[in-house]
Amino acid sequence: MTPDLECTDLTKRFGDTTAVENVSFSVPPGSFFSILGPSGCGKTTIMRMIAGFLEPSRGDILIKGRSVLDVAPNKRPVNMVFQHLALFPMMNIADNIGYGLRRAGLQKSEINRKIEEALDRIGLPGIGSRKVDELSGGQKQRVAIARCMVLEPDVLLLDEPLGALDLKLRERMKVELKSLQAAFDTTFVYITHDQSEALVMSDTIAVMNEGRFEQMGTGRDLYYRPDSAFVAGFVGDTNRWHGRIERQDGERIEMRTDSGMVLRGVTHGRALAAGDHADIFVRPEAIMISHSEQDLSHFDNRISGQVTSLLFNGAASRVLIGGTAGGEEIEVNLPQSGEFASLSKGSYVHIGWAGDQGNCFSAGAA
Ligand code: ATP
C-alpha cells in the first residue's frame, strides 16, 4: 500500500546548524504518527518542510507516492493545526469551518453540507452559529481540526496543539484527538515534547534527538525495548546509574556505579564488556519495596534506605528512597497494599529488582 507520507534522507541546514539530518520515515494510510523529542531537536523544522514553508537542503517528501518538493504550500494536500489555533474570532463557527471551502470556490449548498457533516463528526452538531469565544478550549480544538478536515487533506500536521490547554483538558483531548483521527480516517502527523501525549495517541512514534531519529516504533517498543540510552531516559520515568562494567557473561553484566554499588543488568545483545563505561536504567515499577529484607532475597539487586519523599498521586503514587549505600535517590512505585499506607518520610525500607529489569547501555566516562 502506498504510504500517505514518506520522507527520505530529509536534511535541513541553517548556516552552520544542522536542524534535521538524514531523517527517513514512511507513514501508512490512516495512522497516527508522532515525532517526540526535546525542545530544539528539529521537530518543527520537519513539519515546516512537509507543509512547504521551508525547503529541504537534501532529501525528498512524497505524499501518496508523489514528490511535493515542487508544489507550493497552498497546493500541497496537507493542512496544519497550530498550538494557537488561529480561529477567526469575528466569524461564527460555521464560517470558520467553511473558510477554506469558500476560498476554494465551492457552492454554498455544498459548503453548508460539509460544515454540517464536520460538526457531526466532531460531536458538536448545531453550534454553527456560535461565536468562537462561546466555546470551551476543547471545543475550539475540535473546531480547528474540523476546519482543516473539510478540505480533505491527505495528511493533517499537528504542531503541539495541546500545549496551550490546562492539564485536565489536555488529558481529555489526548483521547479525543485519537478518536477524531479515527473518525476522519486520515493520517495525523503530530509533534510534541510530551511523551505521555505521544504514548496515548500514536500508532507509531519517532523519538528525535539533535536532528536525527533515534528510534521508531510503537509506544510499547520504545518503553520496553529502547534502542539507545537517550530513548531509555526520555520515554517514561526511569532510574539511571552510571558506572563501569566489572563482569560480563553473555547478556548479563555486573556494573560498579560511580557511587560504589554493584548492580546487575542485561545488555539485550548490545556489545558491552568488562571495563566499559555504561548506564543502567531501571523503571520505578520494576522495583519492589518491602519492610522485610527476607522478602526480597530472590532478587539479584537489593538496597536498603529511607523514604525521603512520598509523591502522592492516587494509583500512580511514588516513593523516593534515599540514604542508600550509593547515596542516590531511587524512585519506586508505591504499592496499593495497605501495608504501605503508614510509610512516611524517614521510614526504613528495603527495595529489590531482578537483574533482567536493569537495561544496560554503553556510555562515555562520567
Ligand atoms: P521546540 O519544541 O522548542 O519547538 P523543535 O524540536 O521544534 O523545538 P526546531 O524549531 O525544529 O526544534 O529547531 C531545530 C534547530 O534549528 C534549533 O537549533 C533551532 O535554533 C534551529 N532553527 C530553527 N529554525 C531556524 C532558522 N530559521 N534559522 C536558524 N536556525 C533555526
Tab-separated table of C-alpha atoms and ligand atoms in Angstrom:
chain	number	residue	atom	x	y	z
A	1	MET	CA	0.000	0.000	0.000
A	2	THR	CA	1.380	3.456	-0.895
A	3	PRO	CA	2.210	5.394	2.277
A	4	ASP	CA	0.306	8.645	2.855
A	5	LEU	CA	3.611	10.338	3.668
A	6	GLU	CA	7.180	9.343	3.001
A	7	CYS	CA	10.328	11.317	3.785
A	8	THR	CA	13.697	10.132	2.537
A	9	ASP	CA	17.053	11.420	3.788
A	10	LEU	CA	15.420	14.660	4.823
A	11	THR	CA	18.082	17.168	5.874
A	12	LYS	CA	17.888	20.868	6.723
A	13	ARG	CA	20.808	23.151	7.456
A	14	PHE	CA	20.570	26.747	8.653
A	15	GLY	CA	24.082	28.090	8.090
A	16	ASP	CA	26.295	26.013	10.405
A	17	THR	CA	23.343	24.468	12.276
A	18	THR	CA	22.068	21.129	11.032
A	19	ALA	CA	18.497	21.178	12.344
A	20	VAL	CA	17.449	17.887	10.674
A	21	GLU	CA	19.823	15.201	9.446
A	22	ASN	CA	19.069	12.196	7.224
A	23	VAL	CA	15.591	11.578	8.528
A	24	SER	CA	13.671	8.846	6.687
A	25	PHE	CA	10.239	7.514	7.558
A	26	SER	CA	7.001	6.435	5.983
A	27	VAL	CA	3.515	6.711	7.396
A	28	PRO	CA	0.905	4.175	6.293
A	29	PRO	CA	-2.613	5.416	5.398
A	30	GLY	CA	-4.935	6.339	8.229
A	31	SER	CA	-2.377	6.189	11.030
A	32	PHE	CA	-1.386	8.428	13.895
A	33	PHE	CA	2.342	9.164	13.681
A	34	SER	CA	4.123	11.254	16.318
A	35	ILE	CA	7.527	12.852	16.400
A	36	LEU	CA	8.629	13.111	20.025
A	37	GLY	CA	11.703	14.951	21.189
A	38	PRO	CA	13.083	17.694	23.431
A	39	SER	CA	12.937	21.373	22.563
A	40	GLY	CA	15.223	22.300	19.667
A	41	CYS	CA	15.661	18.745	18.312
A	42	GLY	CA	14.207	19.651	14.900
A	43	LYS	CA	10.530	18.605	15.076
A	44	THR	CA	9.047	21.878	13.821
A	45	THR	CA	11.599	22.061	11.045
A	46	ILE	CA	10.380	18.671	9.736
A	47	MET	CA	6.751	19.831	9.866
A	48	ARG	CA	7.572	23.081	8.073
A	49	MET	CA	9.343	21.171	5.299
A	50	ILE	CA	6.348	18.830	4.884
A	51	ALA	CA	3.954	21.808	4.799
A	52	GLY	CA	6.186	23.548	2.237
A	53	PHE	CA	7.165	26.577	4.363
A	54	LEU	CA	10.825	25.504	4.267
A	55	GLU	CA	12.850	23.908	1.508
A	56	PRO	CA	14.915	20.834	2.486
A	57	SER	CA	18.699	21.068	1.983
A	58	ARG	CA	18.554	17.441	0.845
A	59	GLY	CA	16.073	14.590	0.577
A	60	ASP	CA	12.547	14.130	-0.685
A	61	ILE	CA	8.977	14.348	0.617
A	62	LEU	CA	6.308	12.204	-1.029
A	63	ILE	CA	2.603	12.382	-0.349
A	64	LYS	CA	0.626	9.408	-1.616
A	65	GLY	CA	3.686	8.403	-3.631
A	66	ARG	CA	4.282	11.765	-5.368
A	67	SER	CA	7.102	14.169	-4.571
A	68	VAL	CA	5.744	17.513	-3.390
A	69	LEU	CA	9.037	19.418	-3.396
A	70	ASP	CA	7.932	21.447	-6.413
A	71	VAL	CA	4.412	22.015	-5.079
A	72	ALA	CA	3.608	25.375	-3.415
A	73	PRO	CA	2.478	25.200	0.248
A	74	ASN	CA	-1.131	26.164	-0.525
A	75	LYS	CA	-1.338	23.460	-3.209
A	76	ARG	CA	0.034	20.602	-1.070
A	77	PRO	CA	-2.543	18.050	0.096
A	78	VAL	CA	-1.660	18.743	3.729
A	79	ASN	CA	-3.081	21.019	6.367
A	80	MET	CA	-1.703	22.189	9.680
A	81	VAL	CA	-3.141	22.797	13.167
A	82	PHE	CA	-1.018	25.081	15.348
A	83	GLN	CA	-0.774	25.407	19.120
A	84	HIS	CA	-2.572	28.741	18.920
A	85	LEU	CA	-5.459	27.508	16.879
A	86	ALA	CA	-5.776	30.667	14.799
A	87	LEU	CA	-9.579	30.552	14.622
A	88	PHE	CA	-11.066	33.833	13.377
A	89	PRO	CA	-12.764	35.470	16.387
A	90	MET	CA	-15.007	37.709	14.270
A	91	MET	CA	-16.565	34.759	12.418
A	92	ASN	CA	-19.016	32.251	13.812
A	93	ILE	CA	-18.110	28.569	13.990
A	94	ALA	CA	-19.716	27.620	10.666
A	95	ASP	CA	-17.876	30.420	8.855
A	96	ASN	CA	-14.612	29.393	10.472
A	97	ILE	CA	-15.044	25.803	9.318
A	98	GLY	CA	-16.190	26.863	5.844
A	99	TYR	CA	-13.380	29.418	5.350
A	100	GLY	CA	-11.123	27.252	3.181
A	101	LEU	CA	-14.083	25.868	1.235
A	102	ARG	CA	-15.218	29.381	0.281
A	103	ARG	CA	-11.700	30.256	-0.820
A	104	ALA	CA	-11.696	27.091	-2.923
A	105	GLY	CA	-14.854	28.387	-4.638
A	106	LEU	CA	-17.290	25.623	-3.652
A	107	GLN	CA	-21.031	26.207	-3.985
A	108	LYS	CA	-22.840	27.467	-0.908
A	109	SER	CA	-25.050	24.374	-0.579
A	110	GLU	CA	-22.001	22.107	-0.798
A	111	ILE	CA	-20.149	24.213	1.780
A	112	ASN	CA	-23.097	24.046	4.183
A	113	ARG	CA	-23.382	20.293	3.755
A	114	LYS	CA	-19.671	19.812	4.514
A	115	ILE	CA	-19.850	22.109	7.562
A	116	GLU	CA	-22.819	20.171	8.989
A	117	GLU	CA	-21.073	16.873	8.342
A	118	ALA	CA	-17.876	18.102	10.032
A	119	LEU	CA	-19.787	19.400	13.070
A	120	ASP	CA	-21.410	15.974	13.399
A	121	ARG	CA	-18.058	14.230	13.168
A	122	ILE	CA	-16.550	16.367	15.918
A	123	GLY	CA	-19.606	15.727	18.086
A	124	LEU	CA	-20.796	19.358	18.110
A	125	PRO	CA	-23.890	19.418	15.867
A	126	GLY	CA	-25.919	22.617	15.864
A	127	ILE	CA	-23.240	25.016	17.162
A	128	GLY	CA	-22.501	26.607	13.772
A	129	SER	CA	-23.994	29.985	14.685
A	130	ARG	CA	-21.990	30.350	17.921
A	131	LYS	CA	-19.056	32.726	18.283
A	132	VAL	CA	-15.554	31.356	18.872
A	133	ASP	CA	-15.363	32.797	22.389
A	134	GLU	CA	-18.577	30.991	23.331
A	135	LEU	CA	-16.762	27.656	23.101
A	136	SER	CA	-14.625	25.834	25.669
A	137	GLY	CA	-10.925	25.220	24.978
A	138	GLY	CA	-11.599	21.607	23.971
A	139	GLN	CA	-14.451	22.603	21.655
A	140	LYS	CA	-12.234	25.201	19.952
A	141	GLN	CA	-9.649	22.494	19.445
A	142	ARG	CA	-12.181	20.275	17.706
A	143	VAL	CA	-13.381	23.166	15.515
A	144	ALA	CA	-9.771	23.903	14.478
A	145	ILE	CA	-9.424	20.281	13.373
A	146	ALA	CA	-12.784	20.331	11.570
A	147	ARG	CA	-11.714	23.499	9.705
A	148	CYS	CA	-8.717	21.614	8.332
A	149	MET	CA	-10.522	18.333	7.714
A	150	VAL	CA	-13.297	19.776	5.499
A	151	LEU	CA	-10.544	20.418	2.950
A	152	GLU	CA	-9.899	16.663	2.912
A	153	PRO	CA	-6.095	16.780	3.241
A	154	ASP	CA	-4.175	13.541	2.733
A	155	VAL	CA	-2.171	14.371	5.849
A	156	LEU	CA	-3.011	16.588	8.829
A	157	LEU	CA	0.015	18.094	10.593
A	158	LEU	CA	-0.435	18.998	14.257
A	159	ASP	CA	2.226	21.157	15.919
A	160	GLU	CA	1.913	20.741	19.721
A	161	PRO	CA	-1.817	21.587	19.546
A	162	LEU	CA	-2.474	20.750	23.216
A	163	GLY	CA	0.339	22.910	24.575
A	164	ALA	CA	-1.878	25.869	25.427
A	165	LEU	CA	-4.530	23.846	27.291
A	166	ASP	CA	-4.717	23.275	31.033
A	167	LEU	CA	-3.650	19.881	32.380
A	168	LYS	CA	-7.105	18.360	32.807
A	169	LEU	CA	-8.298	19.345	29.357
A	170	ARG	CA	-5.040	18.133	27.850
A	171	GLU	CA	-5.623	14.701	29.390
A	172	ARG	CA	-9.112	14.536	27.861
A	173	MET	CA	-8.040	15.883	24.481
A	174	LYS	CA	-5.417	13.147	24.102
A	175	VAL	CA	-8.207	10.599	23.948
A	176	GLU	CA	-10.420	12.845	21.837
A	177	LEU	CA	-7.738	13.573	19.258
A	178	LYS	CA	-7.187	9.864	18.753
A	179	SER	CA	-10.893	9.276	18.214
A	180	LEU	CA	-11.146	12.287	15.867
A	181	GLN	CA	-8.333	10.829	13.818
A	182	ALA	CA	-10.224	7.544	13.586
A	183	ALA	CA	-13.495	9.360	12.772
A	184	PHE	CA	-11.891	11.227	9.856
A	185	ASP	CA	-9.791	8.182	8.904
A	186	THR	CA	-6.934	10.489	7.909
A	187	THR	CA	-3.227	10.316	8.645
A	188	PHE	CA	-2.230	12.607	11.510
A	189	VAL	CA	1.403	13.629	11.987
A	190	TYR	CA	1.794	15.051	15.456
A	191	ILE	CA	4.788	16.710	17.064
A	192	THR	CA	5.292	17.013	20.784
A	193	HIS	CA	7.889	17.062	23.534
A	194	ASP	CA	5.351	15.410	25.878
A	195	GLN	CA	5.873	11.679	25.957
A	196	SER	CA	2.511	10.946	27.574
A	197	GLU	CA	0.705	12.591	24.629
A	198	ALA	CA	2.703	10.550	22.149
A	199	LEU	CA	2.264	7.291	24.087
A	200	VAL	CA	-1.516	7.616	24.425
A	201	MET	CA	-2.360	8.605	20.863
A	202	SER	CA	0.159	7.223	18.429
A	203	ASP	CA	0.279	4.112	16.296
A	204	THR	CA	3.955	4.871	15.689
A	205	ILE	CA	6.303	7.245	17.496
A	206	ALA	CA	9.638	8.509	16.218
A	207	VAL	CA	11.912	9.694	19.031
A	208	MET	CA	14.085	12.549	17.831
A	209	ASN	CA	17.332	13.874	19.286
A	210	GLU	CA	19.643	16.536	17.860
A	211	GLY	CA	18.196	16.428	14.356
A	212	ARG	CA	18.085	12.648	13.999
A	213	PHE	CA	15.543	9.914	14.578
A	214	GLU	CA	16.852	7.715	17.408
A	215	GLN	CA	14.146	5.056	17.204
A	216	MET	CA	10.757	4.458	15.623
A	217	GLY	CA	8.164	2.064	16.958
A	218	THR	CA	5.017	1.643	18.991
A	219	GLY	CA	4.857	3.171	22.458
A	220	ARG	CA	5.386	-0.328	23.864
A	221	ASP	CA	8.515	-0.876	21.765
A	222	LEU	CA	10.015	2.395	22.944
A	223	TYR	CA	9.103	1.856	26.568
A	224	TYR	CA	10.079	-1.784	26.929
A	225	ARG	CA	12.757	-2.121	24.243
A	226	PRO	CA	14.578	1.205	23.890
A	227	ASP	CA	17.429	1.005	21.377
A	228	SER	CA	19.508	3.758	22.935
A	229	ALA	CA	20.255	5.324	26.295
A	230	PHE	CA	18.582	8.502	25.037
A	231	VAL	CA	15.280	6.706	24.371
A	232	ALA	CA	15.506	4.767	27.657
A	233	GLY	CA	15.925	8.032	29.529
A	234	PHE	CA	13.435	10.123	27.540
A	235	VAL	CA	10.431	7.800	27.228
A	236	GLY	CA	8.831	7.037	30.580
A	237	ASP	CA	10.229	7.606	34.067
A	238	THR	CA	13.340	5.708	34.985
A	239	ASN	CA	16.201	5.432	37.471
A	240	ARG	CA	19.653	5.721	35.931
A	241	TRP	CA	23.061	4.763	37.237
A	242	HIS	CA	26.383	5.413	35.556
A	243	GLY	CA	29.400	3.216	36.186
A	244	ARG	CA	31.867	0.701	34.839
A	245	ILE	CA	31.223	-2.908	33.921
A	246	GLU	CA	33.132	-5.324	36.134
A	247	ARG	CA	31.861	-8.625	34.769
A	248	GLN	CA	30.078	-9.791	31.668
A	249	ASP	CA	28.647	-13.214	31.000
A	250	GLY	CA	26.607	-13.360	27.773
A	251	GLU	CA	23.710	-10.932	28.250
A	252	ARG	CA	24.266	-10.479	31.955
A	253	ILE	CA	26.578	-7.852	33.400
A	254	GLU	CA	27.665	-6.567	36.777
A	255	MET	CA	28.399	-2.865	36.984
A	256	ARG	CA	30.038	-0.853	39.751
A	257	THR	CA	28.280	2.505	39.905
A	258	ASP	CA	30.240	5.731	40.306
A	259	SER	CA	28.891	5.768	43.853
A	260	GLY	CA	30.366	2.322	44.579
A	261	MET	CA	27.318	-0.005	44.457
A	262	VAL	CA	27.337	-3.209	42.428
A	263	LEU	CA	24.240	-3.557	40.192
A	264	ARG	CA	23.268	-6.379	37.865
A	265	GLY	CA	21.635	-5.858	34.491
A	266	VAL	CA	21.272	-7.159	30.941
A	267	THR	CA	22.634	-5.925	27.624
A	268	HIS	CA	19.858	-7.153	25.257
A	269	GLY	CA	22.509	-8.055	22.707
A	270	ARG	CA	24.434	-4.762	22.838
A	271	ALA	CA	28.212	-5.121	22.689
A	272	LEU	CA	29.430	-4.415	26.223
A	273	ALA	CA	32.414	-5.885	28.042
A	274	ALA	CA	34.229	-5.641	31.356
A	275	GLY	CA	35.936	-2.252	31.677
A	276	ASP	CA	33.364	-0.368	29.562
A	277	HIS	CA	31.615	2.723	30.884
A	278	ALA	CA	27.878	2.080	30.963
A	279	ASP	CA	24.467	3.264	32.158
A	280	ILE	CA	21.862	1.020	33.753
A	281	PHE	CA	18.196	2.076	33.580
A	282	VAL	CA	15.542	0.613	35.903
A	283	ARG	CA	11.846	1.603	35.758
A	284	PRO	CA	10.205	2.615	39.077
A	285	GLU	CA	7.538	-0.074	38.618
A	286	ALA	CA	10.199	-2.812	38.295
A	287	ILE	CA	11.408	-2.176	41.844
A	288	MET	CA	9.712	-3.972	44.736
A	289	ILE	CA	9.584	-2.408	48.171
A	290	SER	CA	9.322	-4.292	51.458
A	291	HIS	CA	9.650	-3.882	55.201
A	292	SER	CA	11.498	-7.200	55.311
A	293	GLU	CA	14.850	-7.836	53.650
A	294	GLN	CA	13.986	-11.537	53.596
A	295	ASP	CA	11.056	-10.969	51.190
A	296	LEU	CA	13.474	-9.680	48.556
A	297	SER	CA	16.106	-12.395	48.882
A	298	HIS	CA	15.294	-13.801	45.405
A	299	PHE	CA	16.302	-10.506	43.687
A	300	ASP	CA	19.868	-10.056	42.496
A	301	ASN	CA	19.718	-6.296	43.165
A	302	ARG	CA	18.895	-5.311	46.769
A	303	ILE	CA	19.298	-1.993	48.532
A	304	SER	CA	18.185	-0.624	51.892
A	305	GLY	CA	17.371	3.003	52.539
A	306	GLN	CA	14.969	5.537	53.957
A	307	VAL	CA	11.936	7.229	52.460
A	308	THR	CA	12.927	10.795	51.568
A	309	SER	CA	9.677	11.812	49.801
A	310	LEU	CA	6.230	10.429	49.188
A	311	LEU	CA	4.745	11.726	45.945
A	312	PHE	CA	1.043	11.019	46.355
A	313	ASN	CA	-0.773	10.778	43.015
A	314	GLY	CA	-3.539	8.248	43.647
A	315	ALA	CA	-2.842	4.911	41.976
A	316	ALA	CA	0.369	6.269	40.446
A	317	SER	CA	1.984	7.325	43.756
A	318	ARG	CA	5.750	7.161	44.051
A	319	VAL	CA	8.290	6.948	46.866
A	320	LEU	CA	11.806	8.314	46.759
A	321	ILE	CA	14.288	6.188	48.668
A	322	GLY	CA	17.490	7.868	49.827
A	323	GLY	CA	20.125	7.168	52.412
A	324	THR	CA	21.308	4.199	50.326
A	325	ALA	CA	24.860	2.861	50.290
A	326	GLY	CA	25.431	4.686	46.993
A	327	GLY	CA	23.905	7.917	48.253
A	328	GLU	CA	21.498	8.452	45.338
A	329	GLU	CA	17.701	8.725	45.442
A	330	ILE	CA	15.777	5.887	43.855
A	331	GLU	CA	12.234	6.287	42.545
A	332	VAL	CA	9.885	3.384	43.268
A	333	ASN	CA	6.145	2.862	42.630
A	334	LEU	CA	4.157	2.861	45.851
A	335	PRO	CA	2.224	-0.413	46.079
A	336	GLN	CA	-1.519	-0.097	46.688
A	337	SER	CA	-1.499	-2.624	49.530
A	338	GLY	CA	-2.456	-1.259	52.965
A	339	GLU	CA	0.835	-2.466	54.393
A	340	PHE	CA	2.476	0.656	52.955
A	341	ALA	CA	-0.197	3.159	53.984
A	342	SER	CA	1.821	4.088	57.056
A	343	LEU	CA	5.039	4.820	55.145
A	344	SER	CA	6.283	8.279	55.946
A	345	LYS	CA	9.379	10.355	55.488
A	346	GLY	CA	12.209	8.631	57.316
A	347	SER	CA	10.681	5.090	57.216
A	348	TYR	CA	13.365	2.470	56.804
A	349	VAL	CA	12.665	0.100	53.848
A	350	HIS	CA	14.260	-2.469	51.568
A	351	ILE	CA	13.984	-2.480	47.787
A	352	GLY	CA	14.958	-5.039	45.179
A	353	TRP	CA	14.650	-5.843	41.488
A	354	ALA	CA	15.542	-8.614	39.090
A	355	GLY	CA	18.726	-8.299	37.050
A	356	ASP	CA	16.796	-8.534	33.781
A	357	GLN	CA	14.978	-5.306	34.722
A	358	GLY	CA	18.256	-3.389	34.544
A	359	ASN	CA	18.676	-2.246	30.950
A	360	CYS	CA	22.363	-1.597	30.266
A	361	PHE	CA	23.791	0.703	27.550
A	362	SER	CA	27.288	1.770	26.673
A	363	ALA	CA	28.132	5.294	27.882
A	364	GLY	CA	31.000	7.726	27.940
A	365	ALA	CA	33.028	8.329	31.081
A	366	ALA	CA	31.065	10.392	33.620
B	1	ATP	P1	10.573	23.223	20.021
B	1	ATP	O1	9.956	22.007	20.639
B	1	ATP	O2	11.243	24.121	21.027
B	1	ATP	O3	9.634	23.962	19.110
B	1	ATP	P2	11.831	21.869	17.798
B	1	ATP	O4	12.195	20.463	18.108
B	1	ATP	O5	10.584	22.091	17.030
B	1	ATP	O6	11.829	22.724	19.126
B	1	ATP	P3	13.118	23.364	15.677
B	1	ATP	O7	12.273	24.576	15.814
B	1	ATP	O8	12.854	22.471	14.519
B	1	ATP	O9	13.079	22.491	17.027
B	1	ATP	O10	14.640	23.822	15.643
B	1	ATP	C1	15.729	22.908	15.452
B	1	ATP	C2	17.048	23.677	15.440
B	1	ATP	O11	17.119	24.518	14.283
B	1	ATP	C3	17.237	24.603	16.651
B	1	ATP	O12	18.600	24.581	16.995
B	1	ATP	C4	16.855	25.966	16.093
B	1	ATP	O13	17.517	27.001	16.798
B	1	ATP	C5	17.319	25.876	14.658
B	1	ATP	N1	16.495	26.708	13.750
B	1	ATP	C6	15.177	26.569	13.508
B	1	ATP	N2	14.749	27.462	12.600
B	1	ATP	C7	15.837	28.218	12.269
B	1	ATP	C8	16.048	29.307	11.384
B	1	ATP	N3	15.071	29.804	10.626
B	1	ATP	N4	17.299	29.804	11.309
B	1	ATP	C9	18.310	29.290	12.034
B	1	ATP	N5	18.173	28.251	12.884
B	1	ATP	C10	16.953	27.720	13.015
